[in-house]
Amino acid sequence: AGDAADYLASGGRDRTVRLWTTSGGGNCLRVFGDNENWVRGVAVHPSGEHVLSCGDDRSIRVFDIKTDRCLRTIDAAHSHFVSSVAIHWSLPMLVTGGIDQTVRCWRLD
């Protein structure tokens, strides 16, 4: 894994999260297919070691870039679709927003 600035992540209706390089033509490095419904939001962890996703299955998922595995799933993170995910750059804090009109904060330790 590299620095977070080395990567871009995308997610979509195909239920996958894709990890892309930011240099050398933007090649797809990884495809994570563990989501059970549309992916609405993605974020690369500042360490460059993990990708997080959220979506219509109401979950938050943490993927390990080196091993291509889903390390953690938080099921029913919101009562409806989870529409956005963001990670604080220096604090161990994850924030999600949902169609249920709530914002939730999660500690990452």
PDB file of C-alpha atoms in Angstrom:
ATOM      1  CA  ALA A   1       0.000   0.000   0.000  1.00  0.00           C
ATOM      2  CA  GLY A   2       1.097   3.529  -0.669  1.00  0.00           C
ATOM      3  CA  ASP A   3       0.049   6.943   0.520  1.00  0.00           C
ATOM      4  CA  ALA A   4      -3.641   7.924   0.290  1.00  0.00           C
ATOM      5  CA  ALA A   5      -2.701  10.462  -2.401  1.00  0.00           C
ATOM      6  CA  ASP A   6      -1.600   7.539  -4.608  1.00  0.00           C
ATOM      7  CA  TYR A   7      -5.176   6.252  -4.910  1.00  0.00           C
ATOM      8  CA  LEU A   8      -8.686   7.108  -5.988  1.00  0.00           C
ATOM      9  CA  ALA A   9     -11.662   4.932  -5.151  1.00  0.00           C
ATOM     10  CA  SER A  10     -14.980   4.562  -6.939  1.00  0.00           C
ATOM     11  CA  GLY A  11     -18.166   2.650  -6.301  1.00  0.00           C
ATOM     12  CA  GLY A  12     -21.402   2.157  -8.144  1.00  0.00           C
ATOM     13  CA  ARG A  13     -24.489   0.230  -9.074  1.00  0.00           C
ATOM     14  CA  ASP A  14     -22.459  -2.862  -9.914  1.00  0.00           C
ATOM     15  CA  ARG A  15     -21.929  -3.340  -6.132  1.00  0.00           C
ATOM     16  CA  THR A  16     -18.153  -3.027  -6.416  1.00  0.00           C
ATOM     17  CA  VAL A  17     -15.520  -0.704  -5.027  1.00  0.00           C
ATOM     18  CA  ARG A  18     -12.639  -0.042  -7.404  1.00  0.00           C
ATOM     19  CA  LEU A  19      -9.233   1.269  -6.423  1.00  0.00           C
ATOM     20  CA  TRP A  20      -7.334   3.304  -9.026  1.00  0.00           C
ATOM     21  CA  THR A  21      -3.836   4.733  -9.262  1.00  0.00           C
ATOM     22  CA  THR A  22      -3.521   8.503  -9.523  1.00  0.00           C
ATOM     23  CA  SER A  23      -0.427   8.244 -11.699  1.00  0.00           C
ATOM     24  CA  GLY A  24       0.582   6.272 -14.740  1.00  0.00           C
ATOM     25  CA  GLY A  25      -2.714   6.533 -16.557  1.00  0.00           C
ATOM     26  CA  GLY A  26      -5.082   5.766 -13.701  1.00  0.00           C
ATOM     27  CA  ASN A  27      -5.050   1.971 -13.798  1.00  0.00           C
ATOM     28  CA  CYS A  28      -7.513  -0.107 -11.794  1.00  0.00           C
ATOM     29  CA  LEU A  29      -5.537  -1.913  -9.081  1.00  0.00           C
ATOM     30  CA  ARG A  30      -8.251  -3.727  -7.146  1.00  0.00           C
ATOM     31  CA  VAL A  31     -11.935  -4.591  -7.339  1.00  0.00           C
ATOM     32  CA  PHE A  32     -13.702  -5.342  -4.059  1.00  0.00           C
ATOM     33  CA  GLY A  33     -17.025  -7.113  -4.580  1.00  0.00           C
ATOM     34  CA  ASP A  34     -18.346  -7.670  -1.053  1.00  0.00           C
ATOM     35  CA  ASN A  35     -21.123  -5.061  -1.055  1.00  0.00           C
ATOM     36  CA  GLU A  36     -24.653  -6.468  -1.190  1.00  0.00           C
ATOM     37  CA  ASN A  37     -26.229  -3.494  -2.981  1.00  0.00           C
ATOM     38  CA  TRP A  38     -25.281  -0.249  -4.752  1.00  0.00           C
ATOM     39  CA  VAL A  39     -22.209   1.528  -3.408  1.00  0.00           C
ATOM     40  CA  ARG A  40     -23.006   5.196  -2.723  1.00  0.00           C
ATOM     41  CA  GLY A  41     -19.817   6.435  -1.072  1.00  0.00           C
ATOM     42  CA  VAL A  42     -16.139   5.538  -0.841  1.00  0.00           C
ATOM     43  CA  ALA A  43     -13.095   6.923   0.940  1.00  0.00           C
ATOM     44  CA  VAL A  44      -9.416   6.039   1.016  1.00  0.00           C
ATOM     45  CA  HIS A  45      -7.998   5.975   4.537  1.00  0.00           C
ATOM     46  CA  PRO A  46      -5.235   8.597   5.050  1.00  0.00           C
ATOM     47  CA  SER A  47      -2.720   5.797   5.700  1.00  0.00           C
ATOM     48  CA  GLY A  48      -3.298   4.466   2.184  1.00  0.00           C
ATOM     49  CA  GLU A  49      -3.876   0.990   3.636  1.00  0.00           C
ATOM     50  CA  HIS A  50      -7.681   0.776   3.568  1.00  0.00           C
ATOM     51  CA  VAL A  51     -10.690   1.705   1.462  1.00  0.00           C
ATOM     52  CA  LEU A  52     -14.083   2.268   3.086  1.00  0.00           C
ATOM     53  CA  SER A  53     -17.469   2.021   1.428  1.00  0.00           C
ATOM     54  CA  CYS A  54     -21.102   2.627   2.233  1.00  0.00           C
ATOM     55  CA  GLY A  55     -24.287   2.042   0.332  1.00  0.00           C
ATOM     56  CA  ASP A  56     -27.785   0.805  -0.117  1.00  0.00           C
ATOM     57  CA  ASP A  57     -27.219  -2.314   2.004  1.00  0.00           C
ATOM     58  CA  ARG A  58     -27.045   0.118   4.988  1.00  0.00           C
ATOM     59  CA  SER A  59     -23.520  -1.035   5.825  1.00  0.00           C
ATOM     60  CA  ILE A  60     -20.047   0.408   6.142  1.00  0.00           C
ATOM     61  CA  ARG A  61     -17.207  -1.811   4.944  1.00  0.00           C
ATOM     62  CA  VAL A  62     -13.459  -1.600   5.472  1.00  0.00           C
ATOM     63  CA  PHE A  63     -11.242  -3.215   2.829  1.00  0.00           C
ATOM     64  CA  ASP A  64      -7.541  -3.959   3.152  1.00  0.00           C
ATOM     65  CA  ILE A  65      -5.672  -2.815   0.044  1.00  0.00           C
ATOM     66  CA  LYS A  66      -2.766  -5.270   0.453  1.00  0.00           C
ATOM     67  CA  THR A  67      -4.806  -8.426   1.009  1.00  0.00           C
ATOM     68  CA  ASP A  68      -7.914  -7.582  -1.084  1.00  0.00           C
ATOM     69  CA  ARG A  69     -10.111  -8.587   1.869  1.00  0.00           C
ATOM     70  CA  CYS A  70     -13.039  -7.046   3.668  1.00  0.00           C
ATOM     71  CA  LEU A  71     -11.715  -6.587   7.207  1.00  0.00           C
ATOM     72  CA  ARG A  72     -14.842  -5.273   8.862  1.00  0.00           C
ATOM     73  CA  THR A  73     -18.511  -4.748   8.155  1.00  0.00           C
ATOM     74  CA  ILE A  74     -20.792  -2.569  10.226  1.00  0.00           C
ATOM     75  CA  ASP A  75     -24.276  -3.799   9.351  1.00  0.00           C
ATOM     76  CA  ALA A  76     -27.320  -1.548   9.821  1.00  0.00           C
ATOM     77  CA  ALA A  77     -25.087   1.506  10.293  1.00  0.00           C
ATOM     78  CA  HIS A  78     -28.153   3.631   9.454  1.00  0.00           C
ATOM     79  CA  SER A  79     -31.852   2.811   9.303  1.00  0.00           C
ATOM     80  CA  HIS A  80     -31.873   3.496   5.543  1.00  0.00           C
ATOM     81  CA  PHE A  81     -29.282   3.758   2.744  1.00  0.00           C
ATOM     82  CA  VAL A  82     -25.874   5.092   3.815  1.00  0.00           C
ATOM     83  CA  SER A  83     -25.135   7.811   1.267  1.00  0.00           C
ATOM     84  CA  SER A  84     -21.749   9.251   2.261  1.00  0.00           C
ATOM     85  CA  VAL A  85     -18.582   8.414   4.142  1.00  0.00           C
ATOM     86  CA  ALA A  86     -15.651  10.619   5.136  1.00  0.00           C
ATOM     87  CA  ILE A  87     -12.524  10.087   7.215  1.00  0.00           C
ATOM     88  CA  HIS A  88     -10.793  12.746   9.278  1.00  0.00           C
ATOM     89  CA  TRP A  89      -7.234  13.198   8.047  1.00  0.00           C
ATOM     90  CA  SER A  90      -5.488  13.086  11.442  1.00  0.00           C
ATOM     91  CA  LEU A  91      -8.028  11.944  14.057  1.00  0.00           C
ATOM     92  CA  PRO A  92      -9.363   8.362  14.246  1.00  0.00           C
ATOM     93  CA  MET A  93     -12.835   9.499  13.166  1.00  0.00           C
ATOM     94  CA  LEU A  94     -15.219   8.284  10.481  1.00  0.00           C
ATOM     95  CA  VAL A  95     -18.403  10.186   9.616  1.00  0.00           C
ATOM     96  CA  THR A  96     -21.339   8.799   7.641  1.00  0.00           C
ATOM     97  CA  GLY A  97     -24.535  10.327   6.352  1.00  0.00           C
ATOM     98  CA  GLY A  98     -27.711   8.531   5.448  1.00  0.00           C
ATOM     99  CA  ILE A  99     -31.006   8.833   3.657  1.00  0.00           C
ATOM    100  CA  ASP A 100     -32.501   8.560   7.155  1.00  0.00           C
ATOM    101  CA  GLN A 101     -31.380  12.211   7.599  1.00  0.00           C
ATOM    102  CA  THR A 102     -28.788  11.388  10.246  1.00  0.00           C
ATOM    103  CA  VAL A 103     -25.054  11.926  10.494  1.00  0.00           C
ATOM    104  CA  ARG A 104     -23.108   9.440  12.580  1.00  0.00           C
ATOM    105  CA  CYS A 105     -19.576   9.601  13.943  1.00  0.00           C
ATOM    106  CA  TRP A 106     -17.521   6.454  14.465  1.00  0.00           C
ATOM    107  CA  ARG A 107     -14.187   6.059  16.280  1.00  0.00           C
ATOM    108  CA  LEU A 108     -11.607   4.080  14.323  1.00  0.00           C
ATOM    109  CA  ASP A 109      -9.656   2.432  17.108  1.00  0.00           C
TER     110      ASP A 109
END
